[in-house]
Short mmCIF file of C-alpha atoms and ligand atoms in Angstrom, two decimals:
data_model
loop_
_atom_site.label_atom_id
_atom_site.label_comp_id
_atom_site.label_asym_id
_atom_site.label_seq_id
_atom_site.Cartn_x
_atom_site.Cartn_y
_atom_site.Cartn_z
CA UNK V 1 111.19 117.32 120.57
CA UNK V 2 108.64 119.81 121.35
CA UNK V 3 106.07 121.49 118.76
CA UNK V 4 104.73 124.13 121.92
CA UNK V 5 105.98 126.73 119.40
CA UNK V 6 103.81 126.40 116.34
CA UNK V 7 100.86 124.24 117.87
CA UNK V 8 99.87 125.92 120.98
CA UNK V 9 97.42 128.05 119.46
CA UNK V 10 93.86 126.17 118.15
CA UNK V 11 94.27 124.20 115.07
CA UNK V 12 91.25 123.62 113.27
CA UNK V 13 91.51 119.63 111.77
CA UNK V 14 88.78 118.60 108.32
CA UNK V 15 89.17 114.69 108.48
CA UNK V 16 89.58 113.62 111.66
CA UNK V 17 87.27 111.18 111.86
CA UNK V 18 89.21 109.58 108.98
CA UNK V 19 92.33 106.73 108.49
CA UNK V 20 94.90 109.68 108.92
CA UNK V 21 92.65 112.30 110.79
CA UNK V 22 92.90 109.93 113.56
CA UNK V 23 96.50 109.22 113.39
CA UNK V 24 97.19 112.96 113.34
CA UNK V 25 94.59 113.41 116.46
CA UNK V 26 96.99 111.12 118.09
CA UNK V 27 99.88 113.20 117.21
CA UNK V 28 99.19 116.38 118.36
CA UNK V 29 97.88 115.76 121.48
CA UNK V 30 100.80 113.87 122.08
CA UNK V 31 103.21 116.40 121.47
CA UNK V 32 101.61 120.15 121.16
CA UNK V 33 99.08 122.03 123.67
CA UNK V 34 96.69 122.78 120.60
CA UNK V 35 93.23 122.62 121.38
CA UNK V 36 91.95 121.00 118.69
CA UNK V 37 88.64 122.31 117.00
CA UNK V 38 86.88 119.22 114.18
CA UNK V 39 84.13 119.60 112.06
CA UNK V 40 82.52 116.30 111.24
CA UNK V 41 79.66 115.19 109.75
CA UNK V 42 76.41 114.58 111.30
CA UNK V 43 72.65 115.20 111.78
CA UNK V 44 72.79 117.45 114.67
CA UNK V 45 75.52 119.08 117.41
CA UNK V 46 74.32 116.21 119.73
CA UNK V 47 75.14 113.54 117.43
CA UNK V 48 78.33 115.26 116.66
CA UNK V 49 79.38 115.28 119.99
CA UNK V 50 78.89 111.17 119.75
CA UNK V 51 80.35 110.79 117.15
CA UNK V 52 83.69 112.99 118.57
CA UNK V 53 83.98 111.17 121.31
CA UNK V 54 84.06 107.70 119.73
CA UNK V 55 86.56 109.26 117.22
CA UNK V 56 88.73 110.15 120.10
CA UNK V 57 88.78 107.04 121.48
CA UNK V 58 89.62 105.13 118.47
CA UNK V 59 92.42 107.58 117.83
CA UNK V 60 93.93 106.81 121.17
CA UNK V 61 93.00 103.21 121.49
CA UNK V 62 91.95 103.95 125.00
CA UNK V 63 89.73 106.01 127.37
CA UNK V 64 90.96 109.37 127.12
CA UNK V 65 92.32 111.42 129.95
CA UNK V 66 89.45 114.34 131.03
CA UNK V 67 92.78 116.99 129.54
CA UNK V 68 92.14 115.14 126.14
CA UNK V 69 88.52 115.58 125.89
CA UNK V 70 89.05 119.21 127.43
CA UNK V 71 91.50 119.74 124.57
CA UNK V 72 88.98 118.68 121.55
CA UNK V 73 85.88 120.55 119.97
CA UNK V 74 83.42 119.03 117.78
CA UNK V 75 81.60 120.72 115.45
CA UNK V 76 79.03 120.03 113.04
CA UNK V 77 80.61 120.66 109.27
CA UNK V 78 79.97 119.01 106.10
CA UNK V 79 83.34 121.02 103.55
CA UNK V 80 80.74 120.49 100.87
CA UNK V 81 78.75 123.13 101.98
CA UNK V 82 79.36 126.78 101.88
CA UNK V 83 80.74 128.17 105.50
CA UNK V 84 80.79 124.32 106.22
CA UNK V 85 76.97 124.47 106.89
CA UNK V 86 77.21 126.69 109.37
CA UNK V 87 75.20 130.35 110.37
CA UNK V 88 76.89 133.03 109.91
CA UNK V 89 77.52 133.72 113.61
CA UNK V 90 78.91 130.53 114.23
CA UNK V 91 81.27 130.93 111.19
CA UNK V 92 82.95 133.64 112.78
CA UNK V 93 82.96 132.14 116.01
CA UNK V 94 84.69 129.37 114.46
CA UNK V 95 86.83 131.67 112.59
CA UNK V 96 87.42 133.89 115.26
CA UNK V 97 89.12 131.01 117.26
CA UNK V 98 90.90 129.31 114.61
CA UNK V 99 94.85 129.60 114.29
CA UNK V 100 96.12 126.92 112.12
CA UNK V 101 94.23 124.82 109.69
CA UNK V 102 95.02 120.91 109.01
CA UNK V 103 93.13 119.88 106.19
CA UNK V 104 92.22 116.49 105.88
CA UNK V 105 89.34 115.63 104.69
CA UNK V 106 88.62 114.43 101.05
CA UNK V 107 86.98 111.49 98.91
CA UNK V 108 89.74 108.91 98.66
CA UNK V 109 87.72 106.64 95.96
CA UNK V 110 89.17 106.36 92.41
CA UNK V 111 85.93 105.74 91.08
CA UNK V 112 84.05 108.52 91.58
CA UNK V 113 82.84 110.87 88.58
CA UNK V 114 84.53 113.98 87.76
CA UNK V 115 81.77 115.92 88.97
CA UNK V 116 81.23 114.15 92.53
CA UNK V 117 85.58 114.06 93.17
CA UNK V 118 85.87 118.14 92.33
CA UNK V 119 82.59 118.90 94.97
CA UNK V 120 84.55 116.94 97.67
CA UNK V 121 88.39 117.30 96.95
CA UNK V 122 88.59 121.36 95.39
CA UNK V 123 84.91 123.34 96.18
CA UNK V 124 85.18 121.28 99.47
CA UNK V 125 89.23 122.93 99.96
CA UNK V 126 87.67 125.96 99.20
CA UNK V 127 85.59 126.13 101.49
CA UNK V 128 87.95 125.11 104.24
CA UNK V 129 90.00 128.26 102.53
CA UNK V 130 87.01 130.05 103.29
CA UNK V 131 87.83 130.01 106.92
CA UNK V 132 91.29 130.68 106.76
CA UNK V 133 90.72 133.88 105.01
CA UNK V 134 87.60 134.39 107.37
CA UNK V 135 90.11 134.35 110.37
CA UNK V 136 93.30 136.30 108.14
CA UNK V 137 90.58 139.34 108.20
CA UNK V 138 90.47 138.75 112.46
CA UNK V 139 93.96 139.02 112.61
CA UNK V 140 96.49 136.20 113.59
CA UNK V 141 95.99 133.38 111.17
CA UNK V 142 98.97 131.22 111.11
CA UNK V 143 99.17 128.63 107.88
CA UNK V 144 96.57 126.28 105.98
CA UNK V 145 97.80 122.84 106.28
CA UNK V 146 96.58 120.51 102.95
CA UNK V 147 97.26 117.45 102.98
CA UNK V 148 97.04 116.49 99.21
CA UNK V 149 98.69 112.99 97.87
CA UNK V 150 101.89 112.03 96.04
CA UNK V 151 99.66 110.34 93.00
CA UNK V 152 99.13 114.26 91.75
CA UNK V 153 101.71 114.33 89.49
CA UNK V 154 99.89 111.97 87.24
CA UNK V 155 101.54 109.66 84.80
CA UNK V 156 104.96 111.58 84.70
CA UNK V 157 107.88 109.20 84.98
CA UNK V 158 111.22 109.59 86.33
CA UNK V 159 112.00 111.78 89.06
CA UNK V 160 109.37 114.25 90.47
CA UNK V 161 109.42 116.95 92.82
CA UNK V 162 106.80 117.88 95.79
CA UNK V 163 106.08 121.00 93.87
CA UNK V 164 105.17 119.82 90.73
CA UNK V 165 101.96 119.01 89.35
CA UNK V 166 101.00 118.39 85.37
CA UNK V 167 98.22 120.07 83.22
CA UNK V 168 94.80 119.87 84.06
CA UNK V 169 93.71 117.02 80.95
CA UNK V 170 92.39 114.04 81.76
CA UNK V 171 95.40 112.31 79.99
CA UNK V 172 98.46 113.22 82.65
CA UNK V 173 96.15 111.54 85.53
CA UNK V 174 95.17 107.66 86.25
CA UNK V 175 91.52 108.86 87.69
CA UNK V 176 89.31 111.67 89.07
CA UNK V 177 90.96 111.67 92.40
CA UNK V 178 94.48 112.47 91.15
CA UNK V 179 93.09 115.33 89.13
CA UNK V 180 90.65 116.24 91.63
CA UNK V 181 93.37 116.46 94.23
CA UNK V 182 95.96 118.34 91.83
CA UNK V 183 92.71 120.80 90.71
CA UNK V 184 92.95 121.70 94.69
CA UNK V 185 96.84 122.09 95.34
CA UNK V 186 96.66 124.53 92.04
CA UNK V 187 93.40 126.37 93.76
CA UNK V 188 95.62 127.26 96.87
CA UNK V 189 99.49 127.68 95.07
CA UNK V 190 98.05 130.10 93.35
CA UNK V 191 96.87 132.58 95.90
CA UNK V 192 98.98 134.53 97.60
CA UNK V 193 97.17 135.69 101.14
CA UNK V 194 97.40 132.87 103.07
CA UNK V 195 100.37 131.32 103.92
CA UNK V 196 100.04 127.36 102.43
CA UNK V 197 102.06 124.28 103.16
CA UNK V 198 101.08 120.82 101.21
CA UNK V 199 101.73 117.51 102.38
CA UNK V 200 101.88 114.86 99.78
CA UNK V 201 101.96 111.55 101.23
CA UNK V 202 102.41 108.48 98.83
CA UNK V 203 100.10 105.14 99.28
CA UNK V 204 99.72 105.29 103.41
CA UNK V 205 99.11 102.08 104.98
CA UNK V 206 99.65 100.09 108.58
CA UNK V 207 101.81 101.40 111.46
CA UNK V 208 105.34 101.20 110.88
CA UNK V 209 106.03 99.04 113.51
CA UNK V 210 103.31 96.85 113.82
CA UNK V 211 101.26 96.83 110.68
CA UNK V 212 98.57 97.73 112.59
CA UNK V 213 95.46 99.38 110.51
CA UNK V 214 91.49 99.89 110.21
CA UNK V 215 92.12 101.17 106.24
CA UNK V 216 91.65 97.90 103.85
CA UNK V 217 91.80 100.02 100.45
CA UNK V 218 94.75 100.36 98.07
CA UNK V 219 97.38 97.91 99.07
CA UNK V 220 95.49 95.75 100.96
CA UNK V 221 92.71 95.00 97.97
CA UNK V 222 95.27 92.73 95.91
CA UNK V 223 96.66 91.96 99.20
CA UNK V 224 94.05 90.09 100.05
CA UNK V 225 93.11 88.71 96.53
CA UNK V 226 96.61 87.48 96.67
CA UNK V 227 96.26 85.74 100.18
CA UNK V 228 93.00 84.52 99.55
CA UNK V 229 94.29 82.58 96.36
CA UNK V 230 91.93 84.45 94.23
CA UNK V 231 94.70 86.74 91.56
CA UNK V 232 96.13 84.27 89.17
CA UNK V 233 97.74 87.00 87.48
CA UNK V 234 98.39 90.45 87.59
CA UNK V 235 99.60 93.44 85.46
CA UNK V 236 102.77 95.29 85.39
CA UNK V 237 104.53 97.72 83.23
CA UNK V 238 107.38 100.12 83.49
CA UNK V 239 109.23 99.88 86.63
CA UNK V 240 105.73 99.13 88.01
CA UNK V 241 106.98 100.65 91.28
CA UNK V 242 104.64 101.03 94.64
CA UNK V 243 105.45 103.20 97.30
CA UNK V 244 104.04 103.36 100.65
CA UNK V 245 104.24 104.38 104.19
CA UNK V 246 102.99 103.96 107.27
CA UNK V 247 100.42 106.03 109.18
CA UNK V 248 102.25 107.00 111.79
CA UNK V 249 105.19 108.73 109.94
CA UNK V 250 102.70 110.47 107.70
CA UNK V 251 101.25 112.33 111.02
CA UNK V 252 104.57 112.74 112.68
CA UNK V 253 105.90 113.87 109.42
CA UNK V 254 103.17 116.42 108.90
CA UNK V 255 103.65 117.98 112.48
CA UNK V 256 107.07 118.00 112.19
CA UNK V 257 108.00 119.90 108.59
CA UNK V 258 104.53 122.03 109.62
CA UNK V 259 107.61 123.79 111.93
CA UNK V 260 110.48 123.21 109.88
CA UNK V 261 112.02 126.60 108.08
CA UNK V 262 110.45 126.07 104.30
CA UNK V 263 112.44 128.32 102.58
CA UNK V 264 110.48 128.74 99.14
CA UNK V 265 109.46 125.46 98.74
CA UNK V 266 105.55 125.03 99.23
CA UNK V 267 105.18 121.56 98.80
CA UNK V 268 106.55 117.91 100.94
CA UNK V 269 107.15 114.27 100.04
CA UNK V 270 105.72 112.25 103.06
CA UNK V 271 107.22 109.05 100.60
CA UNK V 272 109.65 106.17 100.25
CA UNK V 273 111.15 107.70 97.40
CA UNK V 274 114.23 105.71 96.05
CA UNK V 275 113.26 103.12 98.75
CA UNK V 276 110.37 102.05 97.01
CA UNK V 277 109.16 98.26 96.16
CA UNK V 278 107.89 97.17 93.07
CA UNK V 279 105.16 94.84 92.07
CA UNK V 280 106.96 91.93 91.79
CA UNK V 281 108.26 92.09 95.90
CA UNK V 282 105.41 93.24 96.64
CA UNK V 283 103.29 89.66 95.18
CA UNK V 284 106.75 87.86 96.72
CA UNK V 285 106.19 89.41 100.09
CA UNK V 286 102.36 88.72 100.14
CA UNK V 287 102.54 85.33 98.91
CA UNK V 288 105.17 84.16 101.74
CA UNK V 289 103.75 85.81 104.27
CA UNK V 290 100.60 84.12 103.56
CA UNK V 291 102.07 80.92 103.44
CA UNK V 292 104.14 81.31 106.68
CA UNK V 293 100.63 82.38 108.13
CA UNK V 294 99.19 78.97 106.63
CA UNK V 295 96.73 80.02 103.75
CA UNK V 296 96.32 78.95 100.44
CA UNK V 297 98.04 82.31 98.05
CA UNK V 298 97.88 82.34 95.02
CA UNK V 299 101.13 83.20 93.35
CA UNK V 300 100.40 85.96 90.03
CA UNK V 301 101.70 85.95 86.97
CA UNK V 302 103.07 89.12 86.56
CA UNK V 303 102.01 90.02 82.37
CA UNK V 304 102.53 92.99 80.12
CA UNK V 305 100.05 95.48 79.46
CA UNK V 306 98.84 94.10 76.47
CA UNK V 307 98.25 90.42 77.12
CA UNK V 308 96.26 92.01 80.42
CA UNK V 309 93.79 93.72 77.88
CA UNK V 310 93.83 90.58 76.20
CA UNK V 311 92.74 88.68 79.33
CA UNK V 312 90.19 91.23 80.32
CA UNK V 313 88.75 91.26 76.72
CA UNK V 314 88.76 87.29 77.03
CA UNK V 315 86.79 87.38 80.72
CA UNK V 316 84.36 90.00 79.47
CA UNK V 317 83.70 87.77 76.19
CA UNK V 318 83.13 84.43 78.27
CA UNK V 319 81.14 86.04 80.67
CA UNK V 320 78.68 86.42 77.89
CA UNK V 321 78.83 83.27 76.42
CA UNK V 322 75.72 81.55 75.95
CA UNK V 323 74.07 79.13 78.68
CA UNK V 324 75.12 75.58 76.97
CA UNK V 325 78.73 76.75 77.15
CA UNK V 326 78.16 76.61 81.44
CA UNK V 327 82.00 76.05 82.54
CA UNK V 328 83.37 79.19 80.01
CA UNK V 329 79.90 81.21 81.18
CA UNK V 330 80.89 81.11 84.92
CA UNK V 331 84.98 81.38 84.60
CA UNK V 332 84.30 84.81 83.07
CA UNK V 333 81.53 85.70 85.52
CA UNK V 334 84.17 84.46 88.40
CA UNK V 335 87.12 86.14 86.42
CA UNK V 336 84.90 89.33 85.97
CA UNK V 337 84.13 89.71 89.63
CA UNK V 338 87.62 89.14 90.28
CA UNK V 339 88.46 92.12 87.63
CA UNK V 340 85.88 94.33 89.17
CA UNK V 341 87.82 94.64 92.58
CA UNK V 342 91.30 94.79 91.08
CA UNK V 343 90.87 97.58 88.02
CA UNK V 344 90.56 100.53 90.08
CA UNK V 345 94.05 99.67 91.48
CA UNK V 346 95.22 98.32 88.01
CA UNK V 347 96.97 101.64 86.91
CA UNK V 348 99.19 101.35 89.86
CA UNK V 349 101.16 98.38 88.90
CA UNK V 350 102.58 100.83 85.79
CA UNK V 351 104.28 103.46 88.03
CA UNK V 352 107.32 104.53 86.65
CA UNK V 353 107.37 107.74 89.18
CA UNK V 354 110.10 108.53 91.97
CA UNK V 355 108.56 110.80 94.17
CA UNK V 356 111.76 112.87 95.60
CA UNK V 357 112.05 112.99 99.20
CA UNK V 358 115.83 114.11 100.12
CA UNK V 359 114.32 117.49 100.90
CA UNK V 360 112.04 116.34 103.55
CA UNK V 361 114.05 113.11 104.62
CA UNK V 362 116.77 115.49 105.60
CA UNK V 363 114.92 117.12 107.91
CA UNK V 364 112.54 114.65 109.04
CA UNK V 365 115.79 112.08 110.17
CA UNK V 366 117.21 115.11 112.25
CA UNK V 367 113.81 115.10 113.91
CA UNK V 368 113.98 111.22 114.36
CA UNK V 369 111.48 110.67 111.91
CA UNK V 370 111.76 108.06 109.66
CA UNK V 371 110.34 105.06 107.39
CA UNK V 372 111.97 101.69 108.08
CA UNK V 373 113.13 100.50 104.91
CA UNK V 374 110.42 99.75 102.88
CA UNK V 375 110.73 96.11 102.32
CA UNK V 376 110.20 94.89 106.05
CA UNK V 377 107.48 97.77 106.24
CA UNK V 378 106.17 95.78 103.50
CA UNK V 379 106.85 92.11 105.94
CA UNK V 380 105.04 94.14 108.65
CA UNK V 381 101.97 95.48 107.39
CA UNK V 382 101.75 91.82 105.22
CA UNK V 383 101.61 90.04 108.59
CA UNK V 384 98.82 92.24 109.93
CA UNK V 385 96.31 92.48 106.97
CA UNK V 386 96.93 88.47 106.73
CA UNK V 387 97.06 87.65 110.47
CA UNK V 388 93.97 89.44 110.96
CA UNK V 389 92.10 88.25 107.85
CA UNK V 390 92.03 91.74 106.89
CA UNK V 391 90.93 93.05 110.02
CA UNK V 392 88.03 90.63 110.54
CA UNK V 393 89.99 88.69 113.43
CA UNK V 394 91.99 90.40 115.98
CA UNK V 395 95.41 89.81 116.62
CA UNK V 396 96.68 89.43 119.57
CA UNK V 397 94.28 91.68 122.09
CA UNK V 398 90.87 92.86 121.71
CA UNK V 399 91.41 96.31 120.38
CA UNK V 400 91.02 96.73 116.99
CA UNK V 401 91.58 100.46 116.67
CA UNK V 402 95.12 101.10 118.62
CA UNK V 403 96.19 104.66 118.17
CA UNK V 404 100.02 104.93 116.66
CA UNK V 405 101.50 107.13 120.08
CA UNK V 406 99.84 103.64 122.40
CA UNK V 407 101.25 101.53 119.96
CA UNK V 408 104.82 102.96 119.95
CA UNK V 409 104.86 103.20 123.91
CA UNK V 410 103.37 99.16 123.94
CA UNK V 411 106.40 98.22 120.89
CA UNK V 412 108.95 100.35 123.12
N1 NAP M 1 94.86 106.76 102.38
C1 NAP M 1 95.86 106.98 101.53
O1 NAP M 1 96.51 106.04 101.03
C2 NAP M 1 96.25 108.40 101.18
C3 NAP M 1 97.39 108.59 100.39
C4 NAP M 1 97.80 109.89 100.06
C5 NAP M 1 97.04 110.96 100.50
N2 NAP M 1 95.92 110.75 101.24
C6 NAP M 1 95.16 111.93 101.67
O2 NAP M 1 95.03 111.89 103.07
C7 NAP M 1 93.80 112.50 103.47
C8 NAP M 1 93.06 111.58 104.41
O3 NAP M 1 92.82 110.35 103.75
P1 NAP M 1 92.31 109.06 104.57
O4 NAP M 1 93.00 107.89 104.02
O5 NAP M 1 92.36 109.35 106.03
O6 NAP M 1 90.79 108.99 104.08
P2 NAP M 1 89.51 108.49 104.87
O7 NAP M 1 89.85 107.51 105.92
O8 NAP M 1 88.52 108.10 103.81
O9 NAP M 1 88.98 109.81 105.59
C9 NAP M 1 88.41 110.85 104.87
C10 NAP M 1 87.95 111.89 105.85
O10 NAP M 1 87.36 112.99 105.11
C11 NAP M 1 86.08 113.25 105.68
N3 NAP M 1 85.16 113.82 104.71
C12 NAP M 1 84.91 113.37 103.47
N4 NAP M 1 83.93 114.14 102.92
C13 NAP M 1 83.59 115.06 103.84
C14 NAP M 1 82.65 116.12 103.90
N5 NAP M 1 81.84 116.38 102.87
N6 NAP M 1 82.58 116.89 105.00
C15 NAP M 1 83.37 116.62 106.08
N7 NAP M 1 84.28 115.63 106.10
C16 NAP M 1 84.37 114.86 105.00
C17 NAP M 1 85.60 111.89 106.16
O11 NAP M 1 84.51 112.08 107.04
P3 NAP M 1 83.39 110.96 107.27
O12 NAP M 1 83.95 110.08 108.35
O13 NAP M 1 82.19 111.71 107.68
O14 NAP M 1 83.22 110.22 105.97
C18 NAP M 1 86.86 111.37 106.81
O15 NAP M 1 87.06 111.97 108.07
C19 NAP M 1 93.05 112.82 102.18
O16 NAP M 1 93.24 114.18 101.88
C20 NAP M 1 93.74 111.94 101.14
O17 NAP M 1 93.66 112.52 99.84
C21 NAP M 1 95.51 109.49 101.61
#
């Protein structure tokens, strides 16, 4: 399938330098003619320039071609600066040759305070919006791209639409980068001069078909607790369900509904959906695969919400206790340590959201896009976080960052 049509004029891409920046660098040279124009982050145009080119490498997993580097533009832009950072003149350079906009870029941390999440995820959209309007007023602007995440619909259960998105109170979200991320979707639904499509991929992880990543957050944090014997027990609640997909269909997926007819709909699941795993399968998968790989897993007891406050209470209070009590002193500093990696991700092992993909699945399977069932995505991606020691052993060959398009033509 070709994407000449909608991706032969410049596409401007925030994030490339990032997990799925990469991934969709990989993409659309693969399959458009787009030149592709990337502000990143650094000191000066020089070190940008380094920077690009190591970017485009690890995207591709190779050398590129001299067409590739031809095809790519690095620019020096920081999104949490007005006009990027950049003088006026080269603002409307930038504008001037910009078509499409992909934007990527964001704070993925949970942790971050309200203030610090809205400067990167929603001023940092706007001013990325900035230059889409810049370049409406030249004439010829085609769509802003946002990629924005599943997890912005909050703490609603049941089934859940790509359009919706809860209240702005603290309550309907799990942290600052779900509300952070639903402040920015609202920012851009509710103008009406640009055209906007959102992307809203669930918890993206490994290649599809080889588990292949560089990202260890997420996932791969009790992942690793779990292979590494260290999670003796772990929360869940509701129907405590995770879903995730791979890298790969995330980019493919964006490219491919960017040039699908829309209709009214503004938003897209990039998800599992009803294919999603819970907790438990997920700590089943983990611990066999670990064992099958030789470690030591532990194997969590999965408890209820309120005997896990009781057992955080418990490792806060012994992590207190006096010096002659040694052995209780250093289980709670141990537990509390153990606590600190985990609670971050903690919230996720209560999801009782379905995150409705017929929509997009519909036309993303006519394209000959799709998400192996999510269970052996689960085997595959298990086998490569745990084979690799979490990435600090390579597999099989000596490149650590393999782009998806080398991988599939390597797999194939
Ligand atoms: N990873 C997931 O599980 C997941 C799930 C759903 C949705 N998403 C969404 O997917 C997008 C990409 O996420 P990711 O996993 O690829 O994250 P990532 O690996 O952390 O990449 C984030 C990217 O944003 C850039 N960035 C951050 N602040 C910037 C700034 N001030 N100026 C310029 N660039 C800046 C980073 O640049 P530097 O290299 O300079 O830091 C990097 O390129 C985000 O919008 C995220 O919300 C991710």
């Amino acid at each position: 399938m070709s994407f000449e049509r909608l991706f032969a004029e410049p596409v401007l891409l925030t994030g490339s330098t990032g997990f799925l920046g990469r991934a969709v660098i990989a993409e659309l040279l693969a399959t458009s003619s787009a030149t592709l124009l990337c502000p990143i982050r650094a000191t000066s145009h020089e070190a940008a320039q380094v920077r690009g080119a190591e970017t485009l490498h690890a995207a591709l997993g190779r050398a590129p071609t001299h067409d590739e580097v031809e095809r790519l533009q690095w620019v020096r832009g920081d999104i949490e600066e007005t006009q990027m950072g950049m003088a006026d003149e080269q603002w409307h350079h930038l504008a001037s040759l910009t078509h499409d906009i992909i934007h990527c870029a964001a704070s993925v941390r949970f942790d971050l305070d309200l203030d610090e999440a809205q400067r990167i995820n929603v001023d940092g959209t706007a001013n990325v919006f900035a230059l889409a309007q810049a370049a409406a007023e030249l004439g010829g602007f085609g769509c802003f791209h946002h990629v924005s995440t599943a997890y912005v619909s909050g703490t609603k259960s049941g089934l859940v639409d790509a359009d919706y998105i809860p209240a702005d109170v603290a309550g309907n979200f799990r942290n600052t980068y779900e509300r952070t991320k639903a402040r920015a979707e609202r920012l851009l639904r509710d103008q009406t001069e640009i055209d906007v499509a959102i992307y809203r991929p669930s918890i993206v992880g490994g290649h599809t078909l080889t588990g292949h990543t560089d990202n260890w957050n997420v996932l791969y944090a009790p992942m690793r607790m779990i292979a590494n014997g260290q999670l003796p027990v772990m929360p869940h609640a509701g129907l405590a369900l995770v879903d995730s997909v791979g890298v790969d269909y995330v980019a493919r997926g964006l490219v491919t509904l960017a040039q699908s007819e829309r209709g009214d709909f503004v938003g897209h699941h990039l998800t599992a959906g009803p294919d999603a795993f819970n907790v438990a399968q997920f700590v089943d998968v983990t611990v066999r695969t670990a064992r099958l790989l030789d470690k030591k897993p532990s194997e969590p007891q999965l408890v209820g919400p309120a005997r896990w406050a009781a057992l955080t209470t418990g490792v806060g209070l012994a992590a207190k206790a006096p010096k002659s009590a040694p052995k209780l002193r250093r289980w709670g500093r141990l537990g509390e340590r153990g606590l600190r990696g985990f609670s971050p991700y903690a919230p996720y092992t209560a999801v009782s959201t379905r995150f409705d993909n017929r929509r997009e699945r519909l036309v993303l399977e006519g394209a000959g896009v799709a998400m192996p069932p999510s269970l052996s995505y689960l085997e595959t991606i298990a086998s490569f976080a745990i084979g690799t020691e979490f990435g600090r052993r390579p597999l099989v060959d000596d490149s650590v960052l393999l782009s998806s398009a080398r991988l599939e033509r390597e797999v194939a």
